[in-house]
Short mmCIF file of C-alpha atoms in Angstrom, two decimals:
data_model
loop_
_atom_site.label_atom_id
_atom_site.label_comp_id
_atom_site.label_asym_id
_atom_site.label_seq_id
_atom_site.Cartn_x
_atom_site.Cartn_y
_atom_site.Cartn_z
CA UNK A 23 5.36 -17.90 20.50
CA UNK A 24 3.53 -17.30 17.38
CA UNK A 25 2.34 -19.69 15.10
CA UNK A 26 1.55 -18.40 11.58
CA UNK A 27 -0.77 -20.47 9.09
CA UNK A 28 1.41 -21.63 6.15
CA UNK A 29 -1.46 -21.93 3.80
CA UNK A 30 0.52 -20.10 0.21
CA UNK A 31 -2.00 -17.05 0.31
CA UNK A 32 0.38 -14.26 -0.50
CA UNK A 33 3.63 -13.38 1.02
CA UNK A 34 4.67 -13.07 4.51
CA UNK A 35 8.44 -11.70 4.91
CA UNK A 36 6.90 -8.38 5.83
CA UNK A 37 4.67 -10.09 8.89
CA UNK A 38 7.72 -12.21 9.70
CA UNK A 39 10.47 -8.83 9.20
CA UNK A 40 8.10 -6.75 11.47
CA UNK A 41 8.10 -9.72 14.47
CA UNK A 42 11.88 -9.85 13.87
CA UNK A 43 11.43 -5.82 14.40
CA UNK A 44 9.31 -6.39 17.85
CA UNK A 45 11.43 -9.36 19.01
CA UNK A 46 8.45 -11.83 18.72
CA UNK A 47 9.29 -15.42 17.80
CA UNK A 48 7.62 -16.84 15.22
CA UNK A 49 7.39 -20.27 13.07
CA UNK A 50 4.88 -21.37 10.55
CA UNK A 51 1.61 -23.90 10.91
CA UNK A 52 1.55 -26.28 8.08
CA UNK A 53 -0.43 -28.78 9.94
CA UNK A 54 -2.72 -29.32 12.78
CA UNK A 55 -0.80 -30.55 15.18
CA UNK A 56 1.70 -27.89 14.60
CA UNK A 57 -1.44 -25.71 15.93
CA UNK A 58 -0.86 -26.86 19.88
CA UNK A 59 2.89 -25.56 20.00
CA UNK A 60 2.09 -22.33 20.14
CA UNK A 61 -0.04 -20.29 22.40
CA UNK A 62 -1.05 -17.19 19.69
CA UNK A 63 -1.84 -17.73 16.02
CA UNK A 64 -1.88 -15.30 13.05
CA UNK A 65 -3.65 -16.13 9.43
CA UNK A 66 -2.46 -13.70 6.75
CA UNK A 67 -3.35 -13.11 3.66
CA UNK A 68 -3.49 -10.64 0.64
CA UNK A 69 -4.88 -11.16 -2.90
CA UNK A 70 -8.07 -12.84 -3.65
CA UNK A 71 -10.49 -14.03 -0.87
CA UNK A 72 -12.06 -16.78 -2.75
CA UNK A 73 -8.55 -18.18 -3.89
CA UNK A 74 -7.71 -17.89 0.03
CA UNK A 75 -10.23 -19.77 0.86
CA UNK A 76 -9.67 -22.53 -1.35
CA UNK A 77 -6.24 -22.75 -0.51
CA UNK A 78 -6.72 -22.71 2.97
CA UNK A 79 -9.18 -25.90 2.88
CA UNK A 80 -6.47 -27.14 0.95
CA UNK A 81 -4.09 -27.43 4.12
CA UNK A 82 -7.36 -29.18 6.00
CA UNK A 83 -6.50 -26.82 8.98
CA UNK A 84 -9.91 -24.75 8.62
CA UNK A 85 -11.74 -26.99 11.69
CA UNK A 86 -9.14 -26.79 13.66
CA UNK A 87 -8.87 -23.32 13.08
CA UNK A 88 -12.74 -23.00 14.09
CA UNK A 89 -11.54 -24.83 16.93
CA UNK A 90 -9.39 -23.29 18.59
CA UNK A 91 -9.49 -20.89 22.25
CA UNK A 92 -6.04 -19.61 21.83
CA UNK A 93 -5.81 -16.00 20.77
CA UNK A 94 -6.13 -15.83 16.67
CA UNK A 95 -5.10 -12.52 14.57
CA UNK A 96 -6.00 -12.68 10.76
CA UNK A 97 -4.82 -9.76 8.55
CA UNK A 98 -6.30 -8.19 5.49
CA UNK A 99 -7.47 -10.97 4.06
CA UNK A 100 -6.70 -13.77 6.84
CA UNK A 101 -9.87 -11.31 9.07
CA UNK A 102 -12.46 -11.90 5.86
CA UNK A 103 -11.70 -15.73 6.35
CA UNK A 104 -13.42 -15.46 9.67
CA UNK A 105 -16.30 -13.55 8.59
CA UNK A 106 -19.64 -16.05 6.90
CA UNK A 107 -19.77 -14.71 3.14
CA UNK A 108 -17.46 -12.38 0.93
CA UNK A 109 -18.41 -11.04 -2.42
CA UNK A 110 -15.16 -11.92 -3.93
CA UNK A 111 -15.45 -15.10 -5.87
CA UNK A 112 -19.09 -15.25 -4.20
CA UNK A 113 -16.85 -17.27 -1.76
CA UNK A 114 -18.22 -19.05 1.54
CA UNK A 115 -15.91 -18.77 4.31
CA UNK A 116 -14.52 -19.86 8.28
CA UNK A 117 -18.37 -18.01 9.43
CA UNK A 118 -16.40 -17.61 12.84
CA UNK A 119 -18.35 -14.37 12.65
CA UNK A 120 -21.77 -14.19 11.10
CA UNK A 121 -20.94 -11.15 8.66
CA UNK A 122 -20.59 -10.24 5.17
CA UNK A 123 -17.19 -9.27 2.97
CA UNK A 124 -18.80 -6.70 0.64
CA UNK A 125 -17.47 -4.77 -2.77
CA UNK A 126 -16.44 -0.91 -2.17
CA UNK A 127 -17.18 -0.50 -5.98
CA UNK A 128 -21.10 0.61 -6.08
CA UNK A 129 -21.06 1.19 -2.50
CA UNK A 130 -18.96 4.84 -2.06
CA UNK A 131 -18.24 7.23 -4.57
CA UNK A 132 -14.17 6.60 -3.80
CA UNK A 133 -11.63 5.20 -5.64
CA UNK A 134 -11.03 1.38 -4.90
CA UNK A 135 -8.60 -0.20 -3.78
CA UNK A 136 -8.88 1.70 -0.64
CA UNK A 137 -4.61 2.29 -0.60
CA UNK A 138 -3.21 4.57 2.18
CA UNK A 139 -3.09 5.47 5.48
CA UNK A 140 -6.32 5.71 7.41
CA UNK A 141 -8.14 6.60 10.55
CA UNK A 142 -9.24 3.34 12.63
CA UNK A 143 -11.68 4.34 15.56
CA UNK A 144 -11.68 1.65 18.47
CA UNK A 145 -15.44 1.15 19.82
CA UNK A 146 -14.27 0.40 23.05
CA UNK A 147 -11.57 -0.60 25.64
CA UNK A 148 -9.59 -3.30 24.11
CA UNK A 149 -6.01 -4.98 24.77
CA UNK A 150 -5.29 -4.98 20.89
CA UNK A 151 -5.74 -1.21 20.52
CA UNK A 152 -3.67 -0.67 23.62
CA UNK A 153 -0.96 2.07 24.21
CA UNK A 154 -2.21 3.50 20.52
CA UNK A 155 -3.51 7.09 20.41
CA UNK A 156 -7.43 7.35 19.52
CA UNK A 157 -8.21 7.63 15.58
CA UNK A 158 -4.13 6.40 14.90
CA UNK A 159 -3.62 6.10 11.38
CA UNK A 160 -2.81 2.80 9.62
CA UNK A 161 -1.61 1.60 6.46
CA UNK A 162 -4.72 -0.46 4.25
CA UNK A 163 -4.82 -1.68 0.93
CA UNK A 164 -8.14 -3.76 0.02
CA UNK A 165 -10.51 -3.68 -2.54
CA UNK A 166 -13.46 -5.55 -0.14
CA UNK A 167 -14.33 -4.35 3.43
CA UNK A 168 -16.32 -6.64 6.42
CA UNK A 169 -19.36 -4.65 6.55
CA UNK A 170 -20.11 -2.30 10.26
CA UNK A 171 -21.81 -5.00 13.18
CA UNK A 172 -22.48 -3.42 16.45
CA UNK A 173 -21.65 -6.92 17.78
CA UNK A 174 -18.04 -7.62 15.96
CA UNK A 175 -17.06 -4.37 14.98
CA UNK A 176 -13.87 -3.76 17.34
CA UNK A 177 -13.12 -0.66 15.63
CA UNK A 178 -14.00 1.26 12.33
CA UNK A 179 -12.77 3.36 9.47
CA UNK A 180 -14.47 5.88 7.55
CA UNK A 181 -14.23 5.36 3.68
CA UNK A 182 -17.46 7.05 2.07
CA UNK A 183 -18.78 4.30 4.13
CA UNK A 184 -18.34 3.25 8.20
CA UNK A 185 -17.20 0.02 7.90
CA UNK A 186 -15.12 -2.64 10.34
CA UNK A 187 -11.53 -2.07 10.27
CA UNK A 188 -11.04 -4.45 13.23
CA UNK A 189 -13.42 -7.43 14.51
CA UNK A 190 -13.27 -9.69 17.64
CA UNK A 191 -15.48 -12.55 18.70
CA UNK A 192 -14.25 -14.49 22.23
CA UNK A 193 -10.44 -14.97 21.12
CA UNK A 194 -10.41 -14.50 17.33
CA UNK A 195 -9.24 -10.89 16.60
CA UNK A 196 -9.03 -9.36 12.72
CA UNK A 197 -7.74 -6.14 11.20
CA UNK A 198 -8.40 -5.45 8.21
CA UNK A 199 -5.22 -2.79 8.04
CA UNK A 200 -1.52 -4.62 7.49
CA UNK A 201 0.30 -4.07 10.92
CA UNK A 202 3.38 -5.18 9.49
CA UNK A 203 3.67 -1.46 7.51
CA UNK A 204 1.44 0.92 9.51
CA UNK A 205 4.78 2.55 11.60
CA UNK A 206 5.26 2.84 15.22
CA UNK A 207 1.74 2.01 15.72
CA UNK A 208 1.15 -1.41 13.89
CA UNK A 209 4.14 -2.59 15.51
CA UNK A 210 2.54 -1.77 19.11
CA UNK A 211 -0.76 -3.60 17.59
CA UNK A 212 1.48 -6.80 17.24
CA UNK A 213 2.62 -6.49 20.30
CA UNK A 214 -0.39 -6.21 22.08
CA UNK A 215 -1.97 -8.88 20.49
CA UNK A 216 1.04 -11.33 21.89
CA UNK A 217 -0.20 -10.16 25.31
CA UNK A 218 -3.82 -10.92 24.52
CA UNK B 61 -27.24 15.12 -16.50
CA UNK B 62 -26.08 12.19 -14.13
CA UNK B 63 -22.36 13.28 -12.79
CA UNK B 64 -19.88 10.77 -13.04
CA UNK B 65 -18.11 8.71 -10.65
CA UNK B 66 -14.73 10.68 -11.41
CA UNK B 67 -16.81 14.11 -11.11
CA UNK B 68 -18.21 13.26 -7.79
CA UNK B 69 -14.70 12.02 -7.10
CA UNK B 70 -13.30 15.40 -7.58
CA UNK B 71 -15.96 17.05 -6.27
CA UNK B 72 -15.67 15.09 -3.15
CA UNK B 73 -14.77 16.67 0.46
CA UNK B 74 -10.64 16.51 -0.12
CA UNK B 75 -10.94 15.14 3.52
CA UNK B 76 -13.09 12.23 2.58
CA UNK B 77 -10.93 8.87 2.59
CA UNK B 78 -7.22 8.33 2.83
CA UNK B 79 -4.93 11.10 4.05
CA UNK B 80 -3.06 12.13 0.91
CA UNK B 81 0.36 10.67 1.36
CA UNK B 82 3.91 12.15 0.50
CA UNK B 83 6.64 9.76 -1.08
CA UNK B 84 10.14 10.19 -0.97
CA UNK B 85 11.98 8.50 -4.20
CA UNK B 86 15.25 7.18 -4.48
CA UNK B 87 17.23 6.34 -7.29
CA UNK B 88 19.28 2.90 -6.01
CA UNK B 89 21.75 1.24 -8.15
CA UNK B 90 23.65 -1.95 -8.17
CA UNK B 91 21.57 -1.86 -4.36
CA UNK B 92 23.35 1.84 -3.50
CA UNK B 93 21.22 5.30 -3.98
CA UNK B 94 23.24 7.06 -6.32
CA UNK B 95 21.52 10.93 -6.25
CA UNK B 96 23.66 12.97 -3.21
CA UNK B 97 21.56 13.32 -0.32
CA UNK B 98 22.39 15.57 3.25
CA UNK B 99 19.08 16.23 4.64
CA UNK B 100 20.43 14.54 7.39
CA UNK B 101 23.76 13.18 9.34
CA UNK B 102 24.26 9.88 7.54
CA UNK B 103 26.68 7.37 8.90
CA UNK B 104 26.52 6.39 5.09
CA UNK B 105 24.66 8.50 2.26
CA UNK B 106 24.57 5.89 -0.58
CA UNK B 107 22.83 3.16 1.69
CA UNK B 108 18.91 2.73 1.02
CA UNK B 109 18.30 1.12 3.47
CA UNK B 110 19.77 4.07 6.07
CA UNK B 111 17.81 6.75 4.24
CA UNK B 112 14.92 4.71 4.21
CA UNK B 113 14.40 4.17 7.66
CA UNK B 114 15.38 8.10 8.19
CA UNK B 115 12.77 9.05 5.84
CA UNK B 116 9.78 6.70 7.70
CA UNK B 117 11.05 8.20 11.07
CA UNK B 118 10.17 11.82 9.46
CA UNK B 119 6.98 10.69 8.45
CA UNK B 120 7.13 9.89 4.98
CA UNK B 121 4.19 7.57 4.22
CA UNK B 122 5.39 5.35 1.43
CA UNK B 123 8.74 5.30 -0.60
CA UNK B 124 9.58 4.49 -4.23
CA UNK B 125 12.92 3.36 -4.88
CA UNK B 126 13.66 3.31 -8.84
CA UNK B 127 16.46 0.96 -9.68
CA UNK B 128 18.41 2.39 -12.79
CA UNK B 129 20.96 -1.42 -12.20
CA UNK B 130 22.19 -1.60 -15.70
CA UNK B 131 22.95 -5.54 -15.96
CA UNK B 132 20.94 -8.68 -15.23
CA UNK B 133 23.29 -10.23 -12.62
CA UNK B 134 23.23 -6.99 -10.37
CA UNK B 135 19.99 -7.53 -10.11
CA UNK B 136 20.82 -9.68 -7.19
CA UNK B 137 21.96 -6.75 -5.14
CA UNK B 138 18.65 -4.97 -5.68
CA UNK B 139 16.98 -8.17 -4.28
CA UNK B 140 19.29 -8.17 -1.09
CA UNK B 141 18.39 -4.27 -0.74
CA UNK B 142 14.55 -4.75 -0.87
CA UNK B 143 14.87 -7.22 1.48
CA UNK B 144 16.83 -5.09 4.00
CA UNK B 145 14.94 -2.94 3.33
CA UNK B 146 11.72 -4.66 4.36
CA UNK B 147 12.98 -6.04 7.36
CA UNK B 148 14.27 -2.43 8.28
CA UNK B 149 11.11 0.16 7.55
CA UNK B 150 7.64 -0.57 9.14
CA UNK B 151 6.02 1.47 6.01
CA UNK B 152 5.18 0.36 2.68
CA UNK B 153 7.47 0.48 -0.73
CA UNK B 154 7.78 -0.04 -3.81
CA UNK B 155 10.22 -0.46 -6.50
CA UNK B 156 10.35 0.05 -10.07
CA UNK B 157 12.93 -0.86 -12.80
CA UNK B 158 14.50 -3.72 -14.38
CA UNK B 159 10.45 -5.73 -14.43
CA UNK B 160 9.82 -6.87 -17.39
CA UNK B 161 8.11 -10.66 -16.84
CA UNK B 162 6.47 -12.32 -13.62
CA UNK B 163 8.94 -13.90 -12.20
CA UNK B 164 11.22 -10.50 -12.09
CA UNK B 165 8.35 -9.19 -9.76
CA UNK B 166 7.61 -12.52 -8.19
CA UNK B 167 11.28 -12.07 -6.10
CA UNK B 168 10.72 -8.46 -5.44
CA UNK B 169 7.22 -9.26 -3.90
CA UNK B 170 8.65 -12.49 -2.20
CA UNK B 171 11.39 -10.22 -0.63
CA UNK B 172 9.10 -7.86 0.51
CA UNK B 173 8.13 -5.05 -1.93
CA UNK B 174 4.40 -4.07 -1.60
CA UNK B 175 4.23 -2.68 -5.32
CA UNK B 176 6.07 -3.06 -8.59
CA UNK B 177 6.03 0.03 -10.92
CA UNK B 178 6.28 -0.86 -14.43
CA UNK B 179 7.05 2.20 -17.42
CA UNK B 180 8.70 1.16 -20.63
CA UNK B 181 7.86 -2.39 -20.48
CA UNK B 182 4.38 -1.79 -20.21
CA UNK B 183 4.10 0.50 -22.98
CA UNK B 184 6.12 -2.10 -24.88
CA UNK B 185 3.95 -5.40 -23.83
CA UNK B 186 0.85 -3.90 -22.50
CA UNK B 187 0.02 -7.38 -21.66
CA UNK B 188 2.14 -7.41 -19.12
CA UNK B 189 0.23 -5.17 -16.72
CA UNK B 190 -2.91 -7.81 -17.23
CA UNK B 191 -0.41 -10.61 -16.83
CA UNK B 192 0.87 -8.88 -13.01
CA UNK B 193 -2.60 -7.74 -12.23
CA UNK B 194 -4.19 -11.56 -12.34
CA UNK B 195 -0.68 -12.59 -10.90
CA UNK B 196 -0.72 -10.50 -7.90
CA UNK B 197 -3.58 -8.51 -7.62
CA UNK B 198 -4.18 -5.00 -8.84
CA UNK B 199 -2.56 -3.26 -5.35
CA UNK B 200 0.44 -4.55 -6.72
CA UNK B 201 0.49 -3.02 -9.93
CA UNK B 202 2.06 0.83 -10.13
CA UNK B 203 1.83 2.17 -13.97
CA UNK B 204 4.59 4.89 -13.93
CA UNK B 205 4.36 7.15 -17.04
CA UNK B 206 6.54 9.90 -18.44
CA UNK B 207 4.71 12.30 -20.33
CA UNK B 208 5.84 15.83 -22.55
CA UNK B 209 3.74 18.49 -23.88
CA UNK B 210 4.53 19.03 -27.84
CA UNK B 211 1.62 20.71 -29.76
CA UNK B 212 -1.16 20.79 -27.52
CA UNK B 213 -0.98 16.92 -26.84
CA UNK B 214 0.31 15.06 -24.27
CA UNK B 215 2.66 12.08 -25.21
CA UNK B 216 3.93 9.17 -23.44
CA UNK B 217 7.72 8.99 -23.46
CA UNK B 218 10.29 6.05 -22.81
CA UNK B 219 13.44 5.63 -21.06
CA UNK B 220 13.15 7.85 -18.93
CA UNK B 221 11.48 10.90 -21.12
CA UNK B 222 14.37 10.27 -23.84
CA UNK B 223 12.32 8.25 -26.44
CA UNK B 224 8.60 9.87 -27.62
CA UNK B 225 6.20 7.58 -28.65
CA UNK B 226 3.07 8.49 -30.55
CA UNK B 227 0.56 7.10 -27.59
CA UNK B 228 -1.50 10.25 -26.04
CA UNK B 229 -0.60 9.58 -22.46
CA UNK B 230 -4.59 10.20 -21.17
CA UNK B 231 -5.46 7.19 -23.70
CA UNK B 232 -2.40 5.08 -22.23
CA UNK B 233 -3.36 5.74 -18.53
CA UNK B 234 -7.13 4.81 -19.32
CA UNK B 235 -5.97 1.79 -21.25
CA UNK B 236 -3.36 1.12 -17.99
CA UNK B 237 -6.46 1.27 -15.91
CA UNK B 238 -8.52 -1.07 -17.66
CA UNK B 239 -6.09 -3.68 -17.90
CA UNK B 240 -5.40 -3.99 -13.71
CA UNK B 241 -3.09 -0.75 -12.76
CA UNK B 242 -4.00 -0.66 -9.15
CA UNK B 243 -2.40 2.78 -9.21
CA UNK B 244 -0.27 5.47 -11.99
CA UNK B 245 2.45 7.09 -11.24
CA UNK B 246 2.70 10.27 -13.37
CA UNK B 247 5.70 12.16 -14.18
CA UNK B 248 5.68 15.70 -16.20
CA UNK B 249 8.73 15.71 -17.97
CA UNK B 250 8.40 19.10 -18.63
CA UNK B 251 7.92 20.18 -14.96
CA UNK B 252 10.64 17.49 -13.58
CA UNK B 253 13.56 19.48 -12.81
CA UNK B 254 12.15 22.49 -12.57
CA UNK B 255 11.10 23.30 -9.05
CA UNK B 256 8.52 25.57 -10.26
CA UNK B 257 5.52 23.32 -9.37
CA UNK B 258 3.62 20.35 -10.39
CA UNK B 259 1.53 20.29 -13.70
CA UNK B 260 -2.01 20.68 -11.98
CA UNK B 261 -3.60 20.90 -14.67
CA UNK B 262 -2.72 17.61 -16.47
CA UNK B 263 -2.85 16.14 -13.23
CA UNK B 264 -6.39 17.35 -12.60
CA UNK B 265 -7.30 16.19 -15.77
CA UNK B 266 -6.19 12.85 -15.74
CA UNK B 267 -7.57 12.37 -11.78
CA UNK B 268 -11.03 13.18 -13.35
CA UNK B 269 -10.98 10.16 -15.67
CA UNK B 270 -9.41 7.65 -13.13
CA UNK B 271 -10.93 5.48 -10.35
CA UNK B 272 -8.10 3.96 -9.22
CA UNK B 273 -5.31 6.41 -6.85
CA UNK B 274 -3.02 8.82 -8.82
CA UNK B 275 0.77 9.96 -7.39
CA UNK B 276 1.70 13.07 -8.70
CA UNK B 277 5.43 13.48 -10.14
CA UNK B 278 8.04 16.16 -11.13
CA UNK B 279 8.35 19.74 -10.86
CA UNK B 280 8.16 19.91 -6.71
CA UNK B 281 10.03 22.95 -5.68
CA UNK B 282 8.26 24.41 -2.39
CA UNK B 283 5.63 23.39 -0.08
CA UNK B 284 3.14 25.29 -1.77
CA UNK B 285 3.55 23.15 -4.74
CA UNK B 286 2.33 20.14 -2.63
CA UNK B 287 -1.06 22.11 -1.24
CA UNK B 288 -1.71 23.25 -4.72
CA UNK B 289 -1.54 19.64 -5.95
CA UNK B 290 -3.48 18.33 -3.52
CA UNK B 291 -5.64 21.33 -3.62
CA UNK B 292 -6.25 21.87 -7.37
CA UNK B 293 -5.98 18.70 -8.70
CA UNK B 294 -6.92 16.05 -5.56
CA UNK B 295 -4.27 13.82 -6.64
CA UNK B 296 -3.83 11.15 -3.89
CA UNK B 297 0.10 11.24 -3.55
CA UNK B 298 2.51 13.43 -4.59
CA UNK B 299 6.30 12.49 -5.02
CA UNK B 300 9.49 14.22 -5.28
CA UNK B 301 13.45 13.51 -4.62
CA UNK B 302 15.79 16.08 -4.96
CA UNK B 303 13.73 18.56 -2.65
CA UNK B 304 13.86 16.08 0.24
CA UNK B 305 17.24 14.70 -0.45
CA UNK B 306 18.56 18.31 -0.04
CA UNK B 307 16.86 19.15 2.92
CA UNK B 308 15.32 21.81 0.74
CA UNK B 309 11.95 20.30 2.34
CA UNK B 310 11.64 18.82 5.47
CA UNK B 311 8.80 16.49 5.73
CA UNK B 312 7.75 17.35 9.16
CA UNK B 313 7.56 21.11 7.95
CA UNK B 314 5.99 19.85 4.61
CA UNK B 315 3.27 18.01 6.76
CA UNK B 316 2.68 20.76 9.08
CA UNK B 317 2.25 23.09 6.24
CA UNK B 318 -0.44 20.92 4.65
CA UNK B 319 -2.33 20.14 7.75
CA UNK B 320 -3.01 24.32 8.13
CA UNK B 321 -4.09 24.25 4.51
CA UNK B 322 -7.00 21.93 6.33
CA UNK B 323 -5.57 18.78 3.71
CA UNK B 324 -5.47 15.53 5.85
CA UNK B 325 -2.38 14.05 6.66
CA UNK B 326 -1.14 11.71 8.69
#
């Protein structure tokens, strides 16, 4: 069963509609020891990684989150929590992974947000990119992108700029894409990540 | 002379980025589409949420469902519709009409819309776009604008293209922009009905001097009015109803079609 910080960053009936979809069950974290009842986690997110941040420290769940060896799936925003530094709100985050959230603006000559449906390029053999055709596309909308690290980078996308559209380190897993509305194949992403 | 960002934009490989989506819209009132539609067998034609999930399993990357609900306390029903609607279709939506203050698109996000688009109500309070922008962040944020053609200029229209207002509609879109429009939604009134094509040139025009995406509206009669868009004017969505509704365009077909024109699609 899935456990799904409750932390106020943004809404979640479209994560929790898509696990109804995929027959997943679900409840929300709004404390540590709500963390042991459940053996995978999610952090969401959308909106304003600074703000995130702060509201997440808020719930005092970020050293257990550090903490913990169960498989761990943030999305959109909930994956730049994990990463050390994003340049939203010059903000200071989890620093599960020692990487940078950077600005598209100055950096490609695209529009930003990036909004639409995208390539995302897996870097290797992975149980979360499982059962999904090479180079499937997926739905992103994000303004700020976890810079390309030959060490985290699970898989990339190409926007003016090869950047990390999914990270791992040991069991904590992000994508930067939103699952929850990328079709047939976000919904297989979810489900893999249950058998992770 | 230094280019600038929207010239390098345009000038950009077409097959840089996104894939260029194609959205379906649906009129929905009182939570019921109310244009015919028979593209397809349909256990029921005026449910949204039916045609919704038809038009995700043919590919369609996003839809727009524009609520036309007269009354305040229908505006319940829409809410029950978005939400079946979210928990139904794994792509993302969003819905315009009836938003006029945060809270109206505080439910519709909190029931699982992606985006709001806002038209009259922004022209009327332009404040409002800043107010939804810093409420919800600019991906939230469609500015939908009607625009006519009369002598030379382009002007931004109301109520659905009835009322014309003295605002140029390239100044409006700019202003849109700067105030937190993640993305515009533009409609040519004078090509919307039509079928004989989209108005590339506006559309090209107005792409130049934007840095945020563009959806390209009205006047969608054949699939070679969606390559041309894409192609002439590197807008990054185009949207049309009737043409889909009828069956007149299939989206697999459409898709096809702009794949061998070498425009990316998913």
């Amino acid at each position: 069963m899935i456990g799904i910080i409750n932390y106020g960053a943004g809404n979640i009936f479209s994560l929790t509609a898509a696990l109804d979809r995929i027959g997943i069950e679900y409840a929300m974290i709004n404390e540590e020891g709500d963390m042991e009842n459940y053996s995978h986690i999610i952090i969401p997110g959308v909106g304003h990684a600074g703000a995130a941040m702060q509201k997440l420290k808020a719930t005092g769940l970020t050293s257990s989150i550090k903490k913990l060896e169960k498989p761990v799936l943030g999305i959109c925003v909930g994956m730049q929590l994990l990463t050390r530094h994003s340049e939203e709100g010059d903000a200071h985050l989890l620093n599960v992974m020692d990487i940078e959230t950077l600005h598209f603006a100055n950096r490609v000559n695209l529009k930003v947000p990036h909004m639409g449906w995208n390539k995302v390029s897996p870097m290797q053999n992975s149980k979360l990119f499982q059962n999904i055709e090479k180079d499937a596309y997926f739905y992103f909308v994000h303004s700020y992108f976890i810079e390309y690290n030959p060490t985290f980078t699970l898989a990339y996308t190409d926007y003016g700029i090869k950047y990390s559209s999914a990270i791992q380190y040991n069991n904590f897993y992000g994508v930067q894409f939103h699952p929850e509305k990328s079709g047939k194949a976000g919904e297989q992403l979810l489900k893999n990540f249950c058998t992770i | 002379m230094e280019s600038s960002l929207a010239d390098q934009l345009l000038n950009a490989d077409i097959n840089a980025g996104v894939a260029k989506r194609i959205i379906p819209c649906l009129d929905v009132k009182d939570g019921r589409t109310v244009k015919g539609i028979n593209f397809v067998d349909l256990r029921d034609a005026g449910d949204p949420v039916e045609l919704a999930w038809q038009y995700s399993a043919q590919g369609a990357d996003e839809l727009v469902f524009l609520d036309i609900t007269a009354t305040h306390e229908k505006r319940k029903t829409t809410v029950e519709m978005v939400k079946a609607v979210a928990r139904n279709v794994n792509i993302p939506f969003t819905i315009g009409g009836g938003i006029h203050e945060v809270a109206d698109a505080e439910i519709l996000l909190h029931s699982g819309a992606d985006k709001i688009s806002i038209n009259s109500a922004a022209v009327k309070n332009p404040a409002l776009i800043n107010t939804l922008a810093n409420a919800f962040g600019i991906q939230f944020v469609v500015v939908a604008v009607d625009t006519k053609h009369i002598d030379g200029k382009n002007y931004v229209h109301l109520n659905g293209g009835r009322i014309k207002t003295d605002i140029l509609t390239e100044e409006w879109i700019k202003e849109a922009e700067s105030r937190g429009a993640g993305e515009i939604l533009l409609t040519s009134m004078d090509h919307d009905g039509t079928k004989n094509g989209f108005d590339c040139t506006l559309l090209k025009k107005i792409n130049q001097s934007l840095t945020i995406p563009l959806i390209a509206s009205g006047g969608a009669g054949s699939k070679q009015h969606f390559t041309d868009v894409f192609l002439e004017a590197n807008v990054d969505a185009a949207l049309a109803a009737s043409v889909f509704h009828y069956g007149e365009i299939l989206i697999p077909d459409l898709k096809d079609s702009l794949r061998a024109s070498g425009i990316k699609i998913r």
